[in-house]
Tab-separated table of C-alpha atoms in Angstrom:
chain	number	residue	atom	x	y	z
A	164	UNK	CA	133.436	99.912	128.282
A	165	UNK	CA	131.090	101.225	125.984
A	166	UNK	CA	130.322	105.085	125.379
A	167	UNK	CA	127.506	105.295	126.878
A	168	UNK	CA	129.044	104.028	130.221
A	169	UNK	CA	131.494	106.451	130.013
A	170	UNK	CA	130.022	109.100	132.747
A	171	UNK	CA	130.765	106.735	134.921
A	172	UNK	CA	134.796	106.541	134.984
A	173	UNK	CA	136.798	108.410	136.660
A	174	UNK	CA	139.586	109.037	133.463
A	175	UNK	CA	136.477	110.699	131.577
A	176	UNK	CA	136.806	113.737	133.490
A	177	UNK	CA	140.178	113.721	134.060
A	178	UNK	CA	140.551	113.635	130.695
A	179	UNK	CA	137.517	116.554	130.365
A	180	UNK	CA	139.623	118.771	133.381
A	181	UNK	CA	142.856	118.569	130.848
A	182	UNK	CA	140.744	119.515	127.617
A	183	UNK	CA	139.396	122.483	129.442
A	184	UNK	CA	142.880	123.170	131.172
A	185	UNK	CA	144.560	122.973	127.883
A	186	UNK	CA	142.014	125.105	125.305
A	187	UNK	CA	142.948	127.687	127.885
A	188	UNK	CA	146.232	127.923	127.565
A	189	UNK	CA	145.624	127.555	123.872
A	190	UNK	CA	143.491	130.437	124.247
A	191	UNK	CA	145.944	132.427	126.736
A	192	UNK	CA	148.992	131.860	124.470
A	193	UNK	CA	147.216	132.971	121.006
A	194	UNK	CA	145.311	135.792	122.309
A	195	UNK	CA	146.132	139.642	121.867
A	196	UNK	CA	143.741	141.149	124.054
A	197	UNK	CA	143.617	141.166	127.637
A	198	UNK	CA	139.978	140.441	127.672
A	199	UNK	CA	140.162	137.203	125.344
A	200	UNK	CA	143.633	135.945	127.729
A	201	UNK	CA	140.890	136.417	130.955
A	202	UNK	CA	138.488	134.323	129.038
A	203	UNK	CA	140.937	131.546	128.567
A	204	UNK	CA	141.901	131.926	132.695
A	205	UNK	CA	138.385	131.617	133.335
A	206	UNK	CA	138.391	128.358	131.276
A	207	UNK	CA	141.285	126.813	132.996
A	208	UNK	CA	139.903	127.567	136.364
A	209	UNK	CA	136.664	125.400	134.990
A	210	UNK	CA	139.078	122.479	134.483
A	211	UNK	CA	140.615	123.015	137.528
A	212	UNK	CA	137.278	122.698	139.268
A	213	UNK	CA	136.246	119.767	137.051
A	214	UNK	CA	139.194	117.971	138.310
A	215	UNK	CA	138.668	118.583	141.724
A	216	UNK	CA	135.259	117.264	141.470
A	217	UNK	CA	135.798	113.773	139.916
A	218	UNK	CA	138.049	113.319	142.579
A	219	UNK	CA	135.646	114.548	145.239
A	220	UNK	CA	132.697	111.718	143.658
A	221	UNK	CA	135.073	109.037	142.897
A	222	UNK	CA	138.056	108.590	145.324
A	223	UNK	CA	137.019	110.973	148.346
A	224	UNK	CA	135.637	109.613	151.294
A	225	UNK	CA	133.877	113.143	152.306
A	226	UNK	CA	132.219	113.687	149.104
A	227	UNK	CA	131.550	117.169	150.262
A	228	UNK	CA	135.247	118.821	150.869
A	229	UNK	CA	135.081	119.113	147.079
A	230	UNK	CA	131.694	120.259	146.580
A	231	UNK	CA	132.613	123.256	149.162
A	232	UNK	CA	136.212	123.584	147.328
A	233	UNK	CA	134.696	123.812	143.953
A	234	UNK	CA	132.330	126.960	145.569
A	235	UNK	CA	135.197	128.882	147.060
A	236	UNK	CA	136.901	128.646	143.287
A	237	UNK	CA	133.867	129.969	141.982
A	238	UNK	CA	134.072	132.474	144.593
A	239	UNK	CA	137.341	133.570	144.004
A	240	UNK	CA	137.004	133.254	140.403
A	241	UNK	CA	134.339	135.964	140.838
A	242	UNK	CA	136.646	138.172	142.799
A	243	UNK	CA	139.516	137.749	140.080
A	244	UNK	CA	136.859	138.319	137.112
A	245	UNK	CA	135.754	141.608	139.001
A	246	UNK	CA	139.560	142.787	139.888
A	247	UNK	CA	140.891	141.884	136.312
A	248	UNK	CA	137.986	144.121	134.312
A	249	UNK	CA	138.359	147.173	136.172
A	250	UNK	CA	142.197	146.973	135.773
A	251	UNK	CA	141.511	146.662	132.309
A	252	UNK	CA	138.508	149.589	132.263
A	253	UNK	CA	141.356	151.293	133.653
A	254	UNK	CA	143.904	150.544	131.423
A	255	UNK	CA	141.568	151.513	128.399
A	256	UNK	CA	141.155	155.120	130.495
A	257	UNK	CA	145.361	155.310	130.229
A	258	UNK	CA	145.720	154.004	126.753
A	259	UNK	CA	142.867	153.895	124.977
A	260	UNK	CA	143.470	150.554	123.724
A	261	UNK	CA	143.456	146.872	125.410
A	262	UNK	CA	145.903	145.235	122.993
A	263	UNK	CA	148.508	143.296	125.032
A	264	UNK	CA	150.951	144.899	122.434
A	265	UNK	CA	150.520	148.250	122.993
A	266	UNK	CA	150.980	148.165	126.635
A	267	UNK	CA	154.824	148.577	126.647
A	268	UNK	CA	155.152	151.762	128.568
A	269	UNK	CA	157.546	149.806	131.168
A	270	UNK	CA	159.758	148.038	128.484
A	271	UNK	CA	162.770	150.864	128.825
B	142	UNK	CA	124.178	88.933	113.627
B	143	UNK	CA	124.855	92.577	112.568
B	144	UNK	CA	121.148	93.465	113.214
B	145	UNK	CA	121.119	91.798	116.591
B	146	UNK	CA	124.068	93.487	117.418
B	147	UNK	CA	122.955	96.977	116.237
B	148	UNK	CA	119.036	95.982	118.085
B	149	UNK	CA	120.816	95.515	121.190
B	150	UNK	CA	122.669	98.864	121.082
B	151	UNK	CA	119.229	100.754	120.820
B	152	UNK	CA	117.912	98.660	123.081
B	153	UNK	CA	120.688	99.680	125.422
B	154	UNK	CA	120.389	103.772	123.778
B	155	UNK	CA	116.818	103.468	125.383
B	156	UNK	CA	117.122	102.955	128.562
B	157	UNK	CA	117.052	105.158	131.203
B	158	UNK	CA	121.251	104.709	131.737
B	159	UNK	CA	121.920	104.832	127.546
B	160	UNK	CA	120.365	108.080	127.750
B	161	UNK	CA	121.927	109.441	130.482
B	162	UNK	CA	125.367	108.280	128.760
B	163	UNK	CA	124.123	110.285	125.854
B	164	UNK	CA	123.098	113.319	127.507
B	165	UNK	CA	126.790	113.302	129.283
B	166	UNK	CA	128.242	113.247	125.362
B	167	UNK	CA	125.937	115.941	124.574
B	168	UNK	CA	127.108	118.132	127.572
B	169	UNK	CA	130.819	117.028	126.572
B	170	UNK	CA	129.832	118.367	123.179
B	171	UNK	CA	128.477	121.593	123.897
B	172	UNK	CA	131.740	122.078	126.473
B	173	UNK	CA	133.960	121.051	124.032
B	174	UNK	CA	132.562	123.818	121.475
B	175	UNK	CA	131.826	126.752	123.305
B	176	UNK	CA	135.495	125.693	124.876
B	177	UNK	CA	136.287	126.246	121.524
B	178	UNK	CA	133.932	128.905	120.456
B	179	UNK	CA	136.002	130.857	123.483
B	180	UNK	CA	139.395	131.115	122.286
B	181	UNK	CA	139.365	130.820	118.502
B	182	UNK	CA	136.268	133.396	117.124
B	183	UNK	CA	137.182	136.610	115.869
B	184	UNK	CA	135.377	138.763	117.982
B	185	UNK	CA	135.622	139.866	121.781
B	186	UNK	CA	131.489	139.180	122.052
B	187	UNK	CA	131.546	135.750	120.448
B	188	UNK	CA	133.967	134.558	122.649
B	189	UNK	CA	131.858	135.623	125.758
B	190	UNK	CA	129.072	133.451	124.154
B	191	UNK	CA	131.236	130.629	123.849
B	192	UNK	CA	132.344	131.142	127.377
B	193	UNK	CA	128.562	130.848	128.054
B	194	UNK	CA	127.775	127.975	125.821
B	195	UNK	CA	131.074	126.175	127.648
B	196	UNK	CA	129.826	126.848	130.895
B	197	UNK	CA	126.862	125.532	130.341
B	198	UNK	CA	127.854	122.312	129.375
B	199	UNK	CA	130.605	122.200	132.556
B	200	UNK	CA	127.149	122.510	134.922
B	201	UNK	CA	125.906	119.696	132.721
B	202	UNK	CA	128.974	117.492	133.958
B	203	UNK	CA	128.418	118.833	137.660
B	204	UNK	CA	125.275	117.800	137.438
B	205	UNK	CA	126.561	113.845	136.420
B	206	UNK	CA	129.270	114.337	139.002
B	207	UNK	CA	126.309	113.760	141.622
B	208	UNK	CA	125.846	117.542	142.872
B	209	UNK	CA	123.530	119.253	141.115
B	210	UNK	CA	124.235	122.246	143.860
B	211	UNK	CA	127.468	123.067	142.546
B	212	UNK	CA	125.866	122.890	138.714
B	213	UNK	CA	123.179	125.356	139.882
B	214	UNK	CA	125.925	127.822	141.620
B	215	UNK	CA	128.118	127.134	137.997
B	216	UNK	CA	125.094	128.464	136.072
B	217	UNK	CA	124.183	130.771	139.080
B	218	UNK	CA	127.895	132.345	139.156
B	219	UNK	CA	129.239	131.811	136.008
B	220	UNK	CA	126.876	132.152	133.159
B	221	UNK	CA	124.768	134.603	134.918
B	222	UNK	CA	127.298	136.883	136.811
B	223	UNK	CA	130.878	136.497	135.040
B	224	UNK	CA	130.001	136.560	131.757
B	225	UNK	CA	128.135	139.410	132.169
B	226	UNK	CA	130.339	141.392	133.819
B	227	UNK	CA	133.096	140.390	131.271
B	228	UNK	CA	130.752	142.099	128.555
B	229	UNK	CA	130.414	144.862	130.399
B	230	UNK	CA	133.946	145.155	130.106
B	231	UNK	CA	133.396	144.439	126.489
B	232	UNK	CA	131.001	147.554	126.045
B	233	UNK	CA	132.980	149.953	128.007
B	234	UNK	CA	136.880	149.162	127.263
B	235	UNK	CA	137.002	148.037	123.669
B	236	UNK	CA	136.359	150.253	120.430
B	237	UNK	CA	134.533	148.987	117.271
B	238	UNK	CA	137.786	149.015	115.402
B	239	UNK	CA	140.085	147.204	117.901
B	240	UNK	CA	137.637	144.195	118.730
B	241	UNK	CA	138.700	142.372	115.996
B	242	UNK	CA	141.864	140.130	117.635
B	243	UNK	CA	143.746	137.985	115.345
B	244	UNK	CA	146.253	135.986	116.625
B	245	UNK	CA	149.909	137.155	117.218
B	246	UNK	CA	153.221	136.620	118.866
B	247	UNK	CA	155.985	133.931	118.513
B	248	UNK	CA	153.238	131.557	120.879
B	249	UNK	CA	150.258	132.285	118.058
B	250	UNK	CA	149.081	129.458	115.279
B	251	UNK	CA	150.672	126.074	115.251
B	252	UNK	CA	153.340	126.320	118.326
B	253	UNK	CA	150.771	127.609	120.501
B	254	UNK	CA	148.468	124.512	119.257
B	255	UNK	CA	151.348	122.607	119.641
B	256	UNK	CA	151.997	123.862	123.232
B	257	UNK	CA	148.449	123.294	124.591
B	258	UNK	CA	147.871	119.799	122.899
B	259	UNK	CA	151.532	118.663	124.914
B	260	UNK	CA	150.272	120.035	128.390
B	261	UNK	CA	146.314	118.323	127.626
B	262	UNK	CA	148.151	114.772	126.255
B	263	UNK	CA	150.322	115.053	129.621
B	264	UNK	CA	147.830	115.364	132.047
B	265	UNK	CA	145.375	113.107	130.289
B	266	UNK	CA	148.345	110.715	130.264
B	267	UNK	CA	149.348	111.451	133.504
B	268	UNK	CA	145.639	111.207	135.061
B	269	UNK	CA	144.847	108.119	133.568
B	270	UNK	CA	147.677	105.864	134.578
B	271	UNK	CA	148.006	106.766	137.815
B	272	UNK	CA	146.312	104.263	140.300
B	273	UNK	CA	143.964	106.086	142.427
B	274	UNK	CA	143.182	104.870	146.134
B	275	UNK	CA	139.207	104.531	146.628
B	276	UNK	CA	137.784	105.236	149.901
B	277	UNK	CA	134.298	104.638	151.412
B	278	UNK	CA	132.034	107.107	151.199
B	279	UNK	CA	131.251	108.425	154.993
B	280	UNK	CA	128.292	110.636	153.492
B	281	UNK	CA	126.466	111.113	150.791
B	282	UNK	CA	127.342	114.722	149.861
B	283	UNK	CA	123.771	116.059	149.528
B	284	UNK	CA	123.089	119.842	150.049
B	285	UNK	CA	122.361	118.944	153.836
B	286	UNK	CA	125.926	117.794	154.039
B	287	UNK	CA	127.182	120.772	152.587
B	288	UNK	CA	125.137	123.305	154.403
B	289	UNK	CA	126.056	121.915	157.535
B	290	UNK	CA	129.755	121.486	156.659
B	291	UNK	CA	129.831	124.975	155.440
B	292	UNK	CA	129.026	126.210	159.034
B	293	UNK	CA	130.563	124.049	160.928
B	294	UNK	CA	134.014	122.736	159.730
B	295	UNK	CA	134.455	125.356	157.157
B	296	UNK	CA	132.845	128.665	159.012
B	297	UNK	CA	136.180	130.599	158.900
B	298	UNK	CA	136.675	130.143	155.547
B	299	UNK	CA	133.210	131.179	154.682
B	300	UNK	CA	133.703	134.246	156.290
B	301	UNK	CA	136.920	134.687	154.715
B	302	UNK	CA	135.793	134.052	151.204
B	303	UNK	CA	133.056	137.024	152.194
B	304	UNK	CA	135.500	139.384	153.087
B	305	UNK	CA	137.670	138.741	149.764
B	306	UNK	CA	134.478	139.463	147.723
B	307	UNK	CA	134.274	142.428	149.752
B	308	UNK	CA	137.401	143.724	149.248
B	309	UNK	CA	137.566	142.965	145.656
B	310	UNK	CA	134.256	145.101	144.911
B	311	UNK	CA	135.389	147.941	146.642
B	312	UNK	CA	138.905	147.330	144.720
B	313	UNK	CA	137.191	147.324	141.197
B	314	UNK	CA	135.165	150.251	141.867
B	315	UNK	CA	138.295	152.290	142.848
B	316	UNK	CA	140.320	150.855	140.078
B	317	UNK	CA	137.551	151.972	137.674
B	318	UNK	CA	137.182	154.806	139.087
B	319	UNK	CA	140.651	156.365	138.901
B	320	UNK	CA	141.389	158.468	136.218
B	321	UNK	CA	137.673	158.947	135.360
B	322	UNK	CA	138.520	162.667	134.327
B	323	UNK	CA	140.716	162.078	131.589
């Protein structure tokens, strides 16, 4: 199996879906702002999708349950993106800052 | 024997498959950077450009995963809308001073590294021994296909999907809106 054959296996993007899956959490664990940790989601959710996709061309029989899958992620991807930056609009009203540390007002 | 060798690799570079194969490791490349790009760079901005770049090359991969519909919606959805909104977020919720995010926490430098490259080696382990059952194709999953299945088998989902977005814009906007006086 040479490299340049290599779009045509299914491990390639399983092993793509994990690299994006796992540079999120890299990013979700390391970052301090609630912007950059909804970056990294959004970057997980990509590898998500990428899995369900090589699935959906290599092993499905319907190759379009995926296809149609990998749209309603997108779609509620959207929806999350849209929810998550007003909350944090709205946080930045309330504290004037969006630093996961400073958001502690419920720690007792 | 080494010349033959290396003559029959760029005979194989220049065909129409060797350069597909190479575009693929191109698209992997510019994934794998902006991926990077995203959630290591200093600034909130930068990282929204990675999340571009990355997103980019993920509707490169659609594209070789035979449905260049889905790549269009990725570039469509993601690089146009998302990442837009998300620096509109940018602009209005983070001050000069504070964008500037250096990495914290008991999680932050080499456990966090750590922690990521165990869950990636897992499921690339994971993925790539396990023996996956092929089926025949019943279709070939062209944008016909999809159209059709969208408003037939999948109709109540489609509607459902529309009245999530719905509910999420009206959401944001309150959400936003609240405490707009202080």
């Amino acid at each position: 199996m040479s490299l340049l054959t290599l779009h045509n296996n299914l491990n390639t993007y399983l092993v793509i879906g994990a690299m994006l899956f796992g540079i999120g959490i890299y990013g979700l664990v390391t970052r301090r702002t609630i912007i950059g940790m909804l970056i990294a989601s959004e970057l997980m959710l990509a590898g998500a999708s990428v899995n369900f996709m090589a699935f959906n061309r290599f092993t499905a029989p319907d190759p379009v349950v995926g296809q149609i899958f990998t749209l309603f992620i997108m779609a509620i991807a959207a929806a999350e993106a849209a929810i998550g930056l007003s909350i944090v609009v709205a946080i930045y009203r309330n504290y004037t800052s969006i630093d996961t540390e400073d958001l502690v007002k419920l720690k007792g | 024997m080494n010349s033959s060798f290396l003559m029959s690799q760029a005979h194989a570079l220049f065909s129409a498959d060797g350069l597909a194969g190479l575009i693929f490791l191109i698209m992997v490349a510019v994934m794998l950077i902006g991926g990077l790009m995203a959630c290591t760079s200093e600034r909130l901005v930068r990282c929204v450009a990675g999340l571009v770049v990355c997103f980019v090359g993920v509707a490169g991969i659609y594209f070789y995963l035979n449905s260049p519909f889905v790549a269009t919606m990725q570039m469509l959805i993601y690089v146009g809308a998302v990442s837009v909104t998300i620096s509109f977020a940018i602009m209005l919720a983070a001050p000069e001073q504070s964008k500037k995010i250096g990495p914290s926490g008991p999680l932050s430098g080499p456990l966090g590294f750590l922690t990521a490259g165990l869950i990636f080696a897992g499921l690339a382990v994971l993925g790539c021994r396990a023996v996956w059952p092929v089926k025949a194709k019943i279709n070939n999953g062209g944008m016909e296909a999809i159209g059709l299945q969208l408003l037939q088998d999948y109709s109540m989902v489609f509607e459902l999907v529309s009245v999530v977005l719905l509910i999420a814009i009206l959401g944001a906007i309150i959400l936003a809106r609240s405490g707009r006086n202080n």
